[in-house]
Amino acid sequence: MENLYGNPSFSLLLFLSLHLLVVSSLYQRFSPVDNYLINCGSSDEVSVDGNNRKFMGDSVKSDSVLMCGTRTISIRDSNPDLGLSPIYHTARVFTKPSKYEFEIRDKGTHAVRIHFHQLNSAKYDVSDALFHVSVNGFLVLSNFTGYDNENARIKEYLIWVDAEKLVIGFIPSKRSKFAFVNAIEVISAPKDLIADTAQFVNGDSVENFDGLTKQALEVVYRVNVGGPKVTPFNDSLWRTWVPDEEFLKFSEGSSRVYTSGRIRYQMGGASREVCPDNVYNSARVISSSNATVPNHNITWGFDVVEGYKYLVRMHFCDIASIAIGLIYFNVHVDGHLVYKDMDLSYITNEVLSSPFYADFVVDGDSSGVLTVSVGPSSKSFPYAVDGILNGVEIMKLNNSMGSLDGEVSVEQVLKNWPRGNIGVSVALFASVCLLLTASLLMHRRRVGVKDSVAWSPLPMDISKGNLKSNNQFSCGKVECS
Ligand SMILES: *[C@@H]1O[C@H](CO)[C@@H](O)[C@H](O)[C@H]1NC(C)=O
Ligand SMILES: *[C@@H]1O[C@H](CO)[C@@H](O)[C@H](O)[C@H]1NC(C)=O
Ligand SMILES: *[C@@H]1O[C@H](CO)[C@@H](O)[C@H](O)[C@H]1NC(C)=O
Ligand SMILES: *[C@@H]1O[C@H](CO)[C@@H](O)[C@H](O)[C@H]1NC(C)=O
Ligand SMILES: *[C@@H]1O[C@H](CO)[C@@H](O)[C@H](O)[C@H]1NC(C)=O
């Protein structure tokens, strides 16, 4: 990225692109090709985030055709909290391995958000929920209860899709347990959201880490440093960013800064979809107000799990300097110097308030805490800003088992799922599937492809010998009840 900035023709490009930016609407919304918002366990469409986003009920249309074979149940909270988003008023319960399939039109990275919230239902006791969740062959949650007191749990994953569909599976841990989900989002991410190469921090050396886009990533922390919580309503990709206070380990001599001025996005730097204005317009800084450069860092710490690699994305935007060329600082990840004498003015082609991010990959170590710090370097000036950070994201990479939650693969989970009495033969199932496909095709031909028929909750189970390595779920049998 740095090479780009040294290139004179880039400056011209930059000049042009900045003008383009000014001309185009400041808050033009990103409009993803694939944008599935599903309100599970309901036939109602509900609006959230100031009516900007509509979650479609999953009991509509094709569901009636697929009811045979599903052992899924819709539940509705008998007494929902009035302040609670309507997507948490209903849930779909799965008593057997089940899946949602989403037709994908735009290959590449997709953001998958899965929402869980405890429901008061007469039919199901949440303490009986215990399940695994898979996304396209990656095990993303195992032995998960979905339970977190009053708060909704939103799990977010960034998954590369190069097939026609994305599959989310829900697998109860045992026959006596069930799985549930309240809402699902599947959104094609902007092409520049995940770059394929990051810097791998290997002790004191930093080397390239390639193939990042093909890893399954779980967003574990997304932090707006020095600023308030940013809600999906105010984010270009409907993300949530939390304030940094709870992660601060050392902040002596630091202060918060805020700008109401414009954030100057440039080509080659971060885009508004990578990180919104509302995150770049606040920061925490170390600054010098007299003739000495301070001698301390700002350090944040994040709980991590040993045995996984983590992507650390640090967001910088110099909203604090009074002029260009005055800001130099060091960046440490896990105590290792990963960026010496960072010169934000140079990186951003001498434009203040211009955002930039840096990606590092580190191993989660036995300490269980991943630290990031910014602080003065030997080039730092007195009477200037000597360290800044605007935002930080920590994402977990899948392990070699293809899992984000334990040393078990999706295949092992499915292989171990207890088989019961097979009610209907595989042949019958196959003919049912054929009929369904035919009627769906005919239906589509008549009405054209609509979102509402492009995905469908389907039964999922395995039968012996049907498990192929690339085929995470094989529909093998059906129980018509
Ligand atoms: C779930 O928990 C059980 C019991 O602790 C354990 O044997 C099993 O391996 C776990 N499954 C997964 C997928 O982590
Ligand atoms: C969106 O951000 C503005 C400030 O930028 C804030 O006043 C407003 O409350 C935010 N809205 C939501 C719904 O978070
Ligand atoms: C500069 O200010 C810091 C605190 O802001 C103080 O600790 C330090 O002693 C000051 N140095 C001088 C030379 O006044
Ligand atoms: C900043 O933090 C790093 C890593 O924790 C440490 O090596 C370095 O000495 C610290 N610098 C200052 C000025 O405290
Ligand atoms: C994540 O899974 C992919 C595909 O299974 C695999 O190629 C990759 O090595 C895994 N990542 C890690 C860090 O083990």
Coordinates of C-alpha atoms and ligand atoms in Angstrom, one line a residue:
M1 CA 0.0 0.0 0.0
E2 CA 2.8 2.3 0.8
N3 CA 4.2 2.0 -2.7
L4 CA 1.1 3.3 -4.1
Y5 CA 1.4 6.6 -2.2
G6 CA 4.9 7.2 -3.5
N7 CA 3.6 7.1 -7.1
P8 CA 3.2 10.6 -8.7
S9 CA 0.4 9.5 -11.0
F10 CA -1.4 8.3 -7.9
S11 CA -1.5 11.8 -6.7
L12 CA -3.4 12.9 -9.8
L13 CA -5.7 9.9 -9.4
L14 CA -6.2 10.9 -5.8
F15 CA -7.0 14.5 -6.7
L16 CA -9.6 13.2 -9.2
S17 CA -11.1 10.7 -6.8
L18 CA -11.4 13.2 -4.0
H19 CA -13.4 15.4 -6.3
L20 CA -15.5 12.5 -7.2
L21 CA -16.1 11.9 -3.6
V22 CA -17.2 15.4 -3.0
V23 CA -19.6 15.3 -5.9
S24 CA -21.1 12.0 -4.9
S25 CA -23.5 12.0 -2.0
L26 CA -21.7 11.9 1.3
Y27 CA -23.9 9.2 2.8
Q28 CA -24.6 7.1 -0.2
R29 CA -25.6 3.7 1.2
F30 CA -23.7 0.6 0.2
S31 CA -26.1 -1.7 -1.6
P32 CA -25.0 -5.3 -1.5
V33 CA -26.0 -7.7 -4.3
D34 CA -26.8 -10.5 -1.8
N35 CA -28.8 -9.0 1.1
Y36 CA -30.8 -11.6 3.0
L37 CA -32.4 -10.5 6.2
I38 CA -34.4 -13.3 7.8
N39 CA -36.8 -13.0 10.7
C40 CA -36.8 -16.7 11.9
G41 CA -39.9 -18.4 13.2
S42 CA -42.3 -15.9 11.7
S43 CA -44.3 -15.1 8.7
D44 CA -44.1 -11.4 9.4
E45 CA -41.8 -8.9 7.8
V46 CA -40.4 -6.6 10.4
S47 CA -38.4 -3.3 10.1
V48 CA -35.4 -2.4 12.2
D49 CA -32.8 0.3 12.3
G50 CA -35.1 3.2 11.7
N51 CA -37.2 1.3 9.2
N52 CA -34.1 1.1 6.9
R53 CA -33.9 -2.7 7.0
K54 CA -36.6 -5.2 6.5
F55 CA -36.3 -8.7 7.9
M56 CA -38.5 -11.2 6.0
G57 CA -40.3 -14.0 7.8
D58 CA -38.9 -17.5 7.2
S59 CA -42.4 -19.1 7.2
V60 CA -43.4 -17.5 3.9
K61 CA -44.0 -19.3 0.7
S62 CA -41.6 -22.2 -0.1
D63 CA -41.8 -23.2 3.5
S64 CA -45.1 -24.8 3.0
V65 CA -43.7 -27.0 0.3
L66 CA -40.8 -28.0 2.5
M67 CA -42.7 -28.6 5.7
C68 CA -42.7 -32.3 5.1
G69 CA -39.4 -33.4 6.4
T70 CA -38.7 -30.4 8.6
R71 CA -39.1 -30.9 12.3
T72 CA -38.8 -27.2 12.9
I73 CA -41.1 -25.2 15.1
S74 CA -41.8 -21.5 15.2
I75 CA -42.0 -20.0 18.6
R76 CA -43.2 -16.6 19.6
D77 CA -42.4 -14.8 22.9
S78 CA -45.6 -14.6 24.8
N79 CA -44.5 -11.5 26.6
P80 CA -41.7 -9.7 24.8
D81 CA -39.9 -6.7 26.3
L82 CA -41.3 -3.6 24.6
G83 CA -37.8 -2.2 24.0
L84 CA -36.7 -5.3 22.2
S85 CA -36.1 -5.4 18.5
P86 CA -39.0 -7.3 16.8
I87 CA -36.6 -9.8 15.3
Y88 CA -36.2 -11.2 18.8
H89 CA -39.9 -11.8 19.4
T90 CA -39.8 -15.0 17.4
A91 CA -37.4 -17.9 16.9
R92 CA -37.2 -21.1 14.9
V93 CA -36.5 -24.2 16.9
F94 CA -34.8 -27.3 15.3
T95 CA -35.0 -30.7 17.0
K96 CA -32.9 -32.3 14.3
P97 CA -30.0 -31.2 12.1
S98 CA -31.4 -28.5 9.8
K99 CA -30.1 -25.9 7.4
Y100 CA -30.9 -22.7 5.6
E101 CA -29.6 -22.4 2.1
F102 CA -29.0 -18.9 0.5
E103 CA -28.6 -18.5 -3.2
I104 CA -25.5 -16.5 -3.8
R105 CA -25.3 -14.1 -6.8
D106 CA -22.1 -12.2 -5.9
K107 CA -19.1 -14.5 -5.1
G108 CA -16.6 -13.4 -2.6
T109 CA -16.6 -12.5 1.1
H110 CA -20.0 -12.5 2.8
A111 CA -20.9 -11.1 6.2
V112 CA -23.1 -13.6 8.1
R113 CA -24.8 -12.4 11.3
I114 CA -26.7 -14.9 13.4
H115 CA -28.9 -13.5 16.2
F116 CA -29.9 -15.3 19.4
H117 CA -32.1 -14.1 22.2
Q118 CA -33.8 -16.0 24.9
L119 CA -37.6 -16.4 24.5
N120 CA -40.3 -17.1 27.0
S121 CA -42.1 -20.0 25.4
A122 CA -44.5 -22.4 26.9
K123 CA -43.4 -25.1 24.5
Y124 CA -39.6 -24.8 24.8
D125 CA -37.4 -24.3 27.8
V126 CA -34.3 -22.4 26.8
S127 CA -32.2 -24.4 29.2
D128 CA -32.7 -27.3 26.8
A129 CA -31.0 -25.5 24.0
L130 CA -27.5 -26.9 23.2
F131 CA -26.3 -27.0 19.6
H132 CA -23.7 -26.5 17.0
V133 CA -23.8 -24.1 14.1
S134 CA -22.0 -24.5 10.8
V135 CA -21.5 -22.1 7.9
N136 CA -20.3 -23.5 4.6
G137 CA -18.4 -26.4 6.1
F138 CA -16.9 -24.4 9.0
L139 CA -18.0 -25.2 12.5
V140 CA -18.7 -21.7 13.9
L141 CA -20.3 -22.5 17.2
S142 CA -20.2 -25.7 19.2
N143 CA -22.2 -26.8 22.3
F144 CA -23.7 -23.3 22.2
T145 CA -26.6 -22.4 24.5
G146 CA -27.6 -19.2 22.8
Y147 CA -28.2 -17.9 26.4
D148 CA -26.9 -14.6 27.7
N149 CA -29.3 -13.3 30.3
E150 CA -31.2 -10.4 28.9
N151 CA -29.0 -9.4 26.0
A152 CA -29.2 -10.6 22.4
R153 CA -26.1 -12.4 21.2
I154 CA -25.1 -11.5 17.7
K155 CA -22.4 -13.7 16.1
E156 CA -20.7 -12.3 13.0
Y157 CA -18.6 -14.2 10.5
L158 CA -16.9 -13.2 7.3
I159 CA -17.0 -16.2 5.0
W160 CA -15.7 -16.6 1.5
V161 CA -18.2 -18.0 -0.9
D162 CA -17.3 -19.3 -4.4
A163 CA -20.3 -21.6 -4.9
E164 CA -23.9 -20.9 -5.8
K165 CA -25.1 -21.1 -2.3
L166 CA -24.2 -20.4 1.3
V167 CA -25.4 -23.0 3.8
I168 CA -26.0 -22.4 7.5
G169 CA -26.6 -25.5 9.6
F170 CA -28.1 -25.9 13.0
I171 CA -27.4 -29.2 14.8
P172 CA -28.7 -30.1 18.3
S173 CA -25.9 -31.5 20.5
K174 CA -28.1 -34.6 21.3
R175 CA -31.6 -35.8 20.7
S176 CA -32.8 -34.4 23.9
K177 CA -31.6 -30.9 23.1
F178 CA -32.7 -28.4 20.4
A179 CA -31.2 -25.6 18.4
F180 CA -32.8 -22.2 17.7
V181 CA -32.2 -19.0 15.9
N182 CA -34.0 -15.6 15.9
A183 CA -32.6 -13.9 12.9
I184 CA -30.0 -14.3 10.2
E185 CA -28.3 -11.8 7.9
V186 CA -26.3 -12.8 4.9
I187 CA -24.8 -9.8 3.1
S188 CA -22.2 -9.7 0.3
A189 CA -19.3 -7.6 1.6
P190 CA -17.7 -4.8 -0.3
K191 CA -14.8 -6.2 -2.4
D192 CA -12.2 -4.2 -0.4
L193 CA -13.4 -5.4 3.1
I194 CA -10.9 -8.2 3.5
A195 CA -7.5 -7.9 1.7
D196 CA -5.8 -11.2 1.0
T197 CA -2.5 -10.3 2.6
A198 CA -1.8 -9.2 6.2
Q199 CA 1.4 -8.9 8.2
F200 CA 2.0 -12.0 10.3
V201 CA 3.7 -11.1 13.6
N202 CA 6.1 -13.9 14.3
G203 CA 8.1 -13.0 17.4
D204 CA 10.0 -9.9 16.6
S205 CA 9.8 -10.4 12.8
V206 CA 6.9 -9.5 10.6
E207 CA 6.2 -11.5 7.5
N208 CA 3.5 -11.8 4.9
F209 CA 0.3 -13.8 5.7
D210 CA -1.4 -14.7 2.5
G211 CA -4.8 -16.3 1.8
L212 CA -6.7 -14.3 4.5
T213 CA -9.9 -14.1 2.4
K214 CA -10.2 -17.9 2.3
Q215 CA -10.2 -18.2 6.1
A216 CA -13.4 -18.2 8.0
L217 CA -13.3 -15.1 10.3
E218 CA -15.3 -14.5 13.4
V219 CA -15.5 -10.9 14.5
V220 CA -14.8 -11.0 18.2
Y221 CA -14.3 -7.3 19.0
R222 CA -15.1 -4.2 17.0
V223 CA -14.2 -1.1 18.9
N224 CA -14.7 2.6 18.3
V225 CA -11.7 4.1 20.2
G226 CA -12.3 7.3 22.1
G227 CA -15.9 7.5 20.9
P228 CA -19.4 6.3 21.7
K229 CA -21.1 3.1 20.6
V230 CA -21.9 3.1 16.8
T231 CA -25.0 1.2 16.0
P232 CA -26.0 -0.5 12.7
F233 CA -28.1 2.6 11.9
N234 CA -24.9 4.7 11.7
D235 CA -22.6 2.2 10.0
S236 CA -22.2 1.7 6.2
L237 CA -22.3 -2.1 6.6
W238 CA -24.8 -2.3 9.6
R239 CA -22.1 -3.2 12.1
T240 CA -21.9 -2.4 15.8
W241 CA -18.8 -0.7 17.3
V242 CA -18.5 -0.6 21.1
P243 CA -16.6 2.1 23.1
D244 CA -13.0 1.2 24.1
E245 CA -13.1 1.9 27.9
E246 CA -13.5 -1.7 29.0
F247 CA -10.4 -2.8 26.9
L248 CA -8.1 0.0 28.2
K249 CA -5.2 -1.5 30.1
F250 CA -3.0 1.5 30.3
S251 CA -4.1 5.0 29.3
E252 CA -2.1 7.4 31.6
G253 CA -1.4 10.7 29.9
S254 CA -3.8 9.9 27.0
S255 CA -6.8 11.9 25.9
R256 CA -9.8 11.5 23.7
V257 CA -10.2 13.6 20.6
Y258 CA -13.2 14.2 18.3
T259 CA -13.7 16.0 15.1
S260 CA -16.9 17.2 13.5
G261 CA -15.0 17.8 10.2
R262 CA -15.2 15.7 7.2
I263 CA -13.3 12.4 7.0
R264 CA -11.3 12.4 3.7
Y265 CA -11.5 8.9 2.3
Q266 CA -9.0 8.3 -0.4
M267 CA -8.4 5.5 -2.9
G268 CA -5.8 3.1 -1.6
G269 CA -6.8 3.9 2.0
A270 CA -9.8 2.7 3.9
S271 CA -13.2 3.1 2.3
R272 CA -16.3 4.2 4.1
E273 CA -17.5 0.6 3.9
V274 CA -14.4 -0.7 5.6
C275 CA -14.9 1.7 8.5
P276 CA -17.4 4.6 8.8
D277 CA -16.9 8.3 9.5
N278 CA -18.4 7.7 13.0
V279 CA -15.4 5.6 14.0
Y280 CA -12.7 7.7 12.3
N281 CA -14.0 10.9 13.8
S282 CA -13.0 10.0 17.3
A283 CA -9.7 8.7 18.7
R284 CA -7.5 8.3 21.7
V285 CA -4.1 10.1 21.5
I286 CA -0.9 10.6 23.4
S287 CA 0.2 14.1 22.9
S288 CA 2.9 16.4 24.2
S289 CA 2.0 19.9 25.5
N290 CA 5.5 20.9 26.5
A291 CA 9.1 20.5 25.4
T292 CA 9.2 16.8 26.3
V293 CA 7.9 13.8 24.4
P294 CA 6.0 11.6 26.8
N295 CA 7.3 8.2 27.7
H296 CA 4.4 5.9 27.8
N297 CA 2.0 3.9 25.6
I298 CA -1.8 3.6 25.4
T299 CA -2.5 -0.1 25.6
W300 CA -5.6 -2.1 25.0
G301 CA -6.1 -5.8 25.9
F302 CA -8.5 -8.3 24.5
D303 CA -9.3 -11.8 25.8
V304 CA -8.5 -14.4 23.2
V305 CA -8.3 -18.2 23.1
E306 CA -5.0 -20.0 22.7
G307 CA -4.7 -22.2 19.6
Y308 CA -6.3 -19.7 17.2
K309 CA -4.8 -17.0 15.0
Y310 CA -6.3 -13.6 15.2
L311 CA -6.5 -10.8 12.7
V312 CA -5.9 -7.4 14.3
R313 CA -7.1 -4.5 12.2
M314 CA -6.0 -1.1 13.5
H315 CA -7.7 2.0 12.1
F316 CA -5.8 5.3 12.0
C317 CA -7.0 8.8 10.9
D318 CA -5.1 11.9 12.0
I319 CA -7.9 14.1 13.3
A320 CA -5.7 15.5 16.0
S321 CA -2.6 17.2 14.5
I322 CA -2.7 20.9 13.7
A323 CA -0.6 20.4 10.6
I324 CA 0.8 17.6 8.4
G325 CA 4.2 16.1 9.0
L326 CA 4.1 16.3 12.8
I327 CA 2.9 12.8 13.7
Y328 CA 5.3 9.8 14.3
F329 CA 4.6 6.9 16.5
N330 CA 5.2 3.2 17.1
V331 CA 2.7 0.5 17.0
H332 CA 3.0 -2.7 19.1
V333 CA 1.0 -5.9 18.8
D334 CA 1.4 -8.4 21.7
G335 CA 4.5 -6.5 22.8
H336 CA 6.2 -6.7 19.4
L337 CA 7.0 -3.7 17.4
V338 CA 5.0 -4.1 14.2
Y339 CA 5.2 -0.6 12.8
K340 CA 8.2 1.7 13.7
D341 CA 7.9 5.4 13.2
M342 CA 4.5 5.3 11.6
D343 CA 4.2 8.5 9.5
L344 CA 0.5 9.0 8.9
S345 CA 1.1 12.2 6.9
Y346 CA 3.3 10.3 4.4
I347 CA 0.9 7.3 4.3
T348 CA -2.1 9.5 3.6
N349 CA -0.3 11.6 0.9
E350 CA -0.2 14.6 3.3
V351 CA -3.9 14.8 3.8
L352 CA -5.2 15.3 7.4
S353 CA -8.3 13.4 8.5
S354 CA -7.6 10.7 5.9
P355 CA -8.2 7.2 7.1
F356 CA -5.8 4.2 6.8
Y357 CA -5.9 0.8 8.4
A358 CA -3.2 -1.9 8.9
D359 CA -3.9 -5.7 9.3
F360 CA -1.8 -7.9 11.5
V361 CA -2.2 -11.7 12.1
V362 CA -1.0 -13.0 15.5
D363 CA -1.2 -16.3 17.4
G364 CA -3.5 -16.2 20.4
D365 CA -1.0 -17.2 23.1
S366 CA -1.2 -18.8 26.5
S367 CA -1.6 -15.5 28.3
G368 CA -5.1 -15.4 26.9
V369 CA -4.8 -11.6 26.3
L370 CA -3.9 -9.9 23.0
T371 CA -2.6 -6.4 23.5
V372 CA -2.2 -3.6 21.1
S373 CA -0.4 -0.3 21.9
V374 CA 0.5 3.0 20.3
G375 CA 3.1 5.3 21.7
P376 CA 5.9 7.7 21.0
S377 CA 8.8 6.7 18.7
S378 CA 12.3 8.2 18.5
K379 CA 11.0 10.4 15.7
S380 CA 8.1 11.8 17.8
F381 CA 8.0 15.6 18.2
P382 CA 7.3 17.6 21.4
Y383 CA 4.2 19.8 21.2
A384 CA 2.6 17.3 18.8
V385 CA 0.6 14.1 18.7
D386 CA 2.8 11.1 19.6
G387 CA 0.4 8.3 19.2
I388 CA -3.2 7.8 17.9
L389 CA -5.7 5.0 17.4
N390 CA -9.3 5.5 16.1
G391 CA -10.6 2.0 15.9
V392 CA -9.7 -1.7 16.3
E393 CA -11.2 -4.9 15.1
I394 CA -10.1 -8.4 16.3
M395 CA -11.2 -11.4 14.3
K396 CA -10.5 -15.0 15.0
L397 CA -9.3 -17.3 12.2
N398 CA -10.6 -20.9 11.9
N399 CA -8.2 -23.6 13.1
S400 CA -6.9 -26.5 11.0
M401 CA -10.1 -28.5 11.8
G402 CA -12.1 -25.8 10.0
S403 CA -13.5 -24.7 13.3
L404 CA -13.9 -21.5 15.2
D405 CA -15.0 -23.1 18.3
G406 CA -13.1 -26.2 19.4
E407 CA -11.1 -29.1 18.0
V408 CA -13.9 -30.7 16.2
S409 CA -14.9 -30.6 12.5
V410 CA -18.4 -30.3 11.1
E411 CA -18.0 -33.8 9.6
Q412 CA -17.2 -35.3 13.0
V413 CA -20.2 -33.5 14.5
L414 CA -22.5 -34.9 11.8
K415 CA -21.1 -38.3 11.9
N416 CA -21.7 -38.5 15.6
W417 CA -25.3 -37.3 15.4
P418 CA -27.4 -40.0 16.9
R419 CA -29.4 -41.8 14.2
G420 CA -33.0 -42.8 15.0
N421 CA -35.8 -44.7 13.4
I422 CA -35.9 -43.9 9.8
G423 CA -39.5 -43.2 9.0
V424 CA -39.4 -42.8 5.3
S425 CA -37.0 -44.4 2.8
V426 CA -34.3 -42.5 1.0
A427 CA -36.1 -43.2 -2.3
L428 CA -39.2 -41.5 -1.2
F429 CA -37.2 -38.6 0.0
A430 CA -35.4 -38.3 -3.3
S431 CA -38.7 -38.3 -5.1
V432 CA -40.1 -35.6 -2.8
C433 CA -37.0 -33.6 -3.4
L434 CA -37.5 -33.9 -7.2
L435 CA -41.1 -32.8 -6.9
L436 CA -40.1 -29.9 -4.8
T437 CA -37.4 -28.8 -7.2
A438 CA -39.7 -29.1 -10.1
S439 CA -42.5 -27.1 -8.5
L440 CA -40.0 -24.5 -7.3
L441 CA -38.6 -24.2 -10.8
M442 CA -42.0 -23.9 -12.3
H443 CA -43.0 -21.4 -9.7
R444 CA -39.9 -19.3 -10.4
R445 CA -40.5 -19.4 -14.1
R446 CA -43.9 -18.0 -13.5
V447 CA -43.0 -15.3 -11.0
G448 CA -39.4 -14.7 -11.7
V449 CA -36.7 -15.1 -9.0
K450 CA -37.6 -13.3 -5.9
D451 CA -35.8 -13.1 -2.7
S452 CA -38.5 -14.9 -0.9
V453 CA -38.0 -18.1 -2.9
A454 CA -34.2 -17.9 -3.2
W455 CA -33.6 -19.4 0.1
S456 CA -35.4 -22.1 2.1
P457 CA -35.3 -23.8 5.4
L458 CA -34.6 -27.5 4.6
P459 CA -34.3 -30.6 6.6
M460 CA -30.8 -32.0 6.9
D461 CA -29.7 -35.3 8.1
I462 CA -27.1 -37.9 7.3
S463 CA -27.3 -41.5 6.2
K464 CA -24.4 -43.9 6.2
G465 CA -21.8 -43.6 3.5
N466 CA -23.4 -40.4 2.3
L467 CA -20.9 -38.1 3.9
K468 CA -18.5 -36.6 1.4
S469 CA -15.7 -34.4 2.5
N470 CA -16.9 -31.4 0.5
N471 CA -20.5 -32.0 1.0
Q472 CA -21.2 -30.9 4.6
F473 CA -24.8 -32.0 4.7
S474 CA -26.5 -34.7 2.7
C475 CA -30.2 -35.0 2.8
G476 CA -30.7 -38.7 3.4
K477 CA -34.0 -39.2 5.0
V478 CA -37.2 -37.5 5.9
E479 CA -39.7 -38.0 8.6
C480 CA -43.2 -36.9 7.6
S481 CA -45.1 -36.2 10.7
Ligands
LIG1 C1 -19.8 -30.9 23.1 O1 -19.6 -31.3 24.5 C2 -19.4 -32.7 24.7 C3 -19.5 -32.9 26.2 O2 -18.7 -32.0 26.9 C4 -18.1 -33.1 24.1 O3 -17.9 -34.4 24.2 C5 -18.2 -32.8 22.5 O4 -17.0 -33.0 21.9 C6 -18.6 -31.3 22.3 N1 -18.8 -31.1 20.9 C7 -18.3 -30.2 20.2 C8 -18.6 -30.1 18.8 O5 -17.5 -29.4 20.7
LIG2 C1 -26.2 8.2 14.8 O1 -25.1 9.1 15.0 C2 -25.5 10.4 15.4 C3 -24.2 11.2 15.6 O2 -23.3 11.0 14.5 C4 -26.2 10.3 16.8 O3 -26.6 11.6 17.2 C5 -27.4 9.4 16.6 O4 -28.0 9.2 17.9 C6 -27.0 8.0 16.1 N1 -28.2 7.2 15.8 C7 -28.3 6.0 16.3 C8 -29.6 5.3 16.0 O5 -27.3 5.4 16.8
LIG3 C1 5.6 18.1 30.5 O1 4.2 17.7 30.9 C2 4.1 16.5 31.6 C3 2.7 16.2 31.8 O2 1.9 16.7 30.9 C4 4.9 16.5 32.9 O3 4.8 15.2 33.5 C5 6.3 16.9 32.6 O4 7.0 17.0 33.8 C6 6.4 18.1 31.8 N1 7.8 18.4 31.4 C7 8.4 19.6 31.6 C8 9.8 19.7 31.1 O5 7.8 20.5 32.1
LIG4 C1 5.3 0.6 24.6 O1 4.9 -0.8 24.7 C2 5.9 -1.7 24.2 C3 5.2 -3.1 24.2 O2 4.4 -3.2 25.4 C4 7.1 -1.6 25.0 O3 8.1 -2.5 24.5 C5 7.7 -0.2 24.9 O4 8.8 0.0 25.6 C6 6.6 0.8 25.4 N1 7.1 2.1 25.2 C7 7.0 3.1 26.1 C8 7.5 4.4 25.7 O5 6.4 2.8 27.1
LIG5 C1 -9.0 -22.5 7.9 O1 -9.7 -23.4 7.0 C2 -9.1 -23.5 5.7 C3 -10.1 -24.4 4.9 O2 -10.4 -25.5 5.6 C4 -7.7 -24.1 5.8 O3 -7.2 -24.1 4.5 C5 -6.9 -23.1 6.6 O4 -5.6 -23.7 6.8 C6 -7.5 -23.0 8.0 N1 -6.8 -21.9 8.7 C7 -5.9 -22.2 9.7 C8 -5.3 -21.0 10.3 O5 -5.7 -23.3 10.1

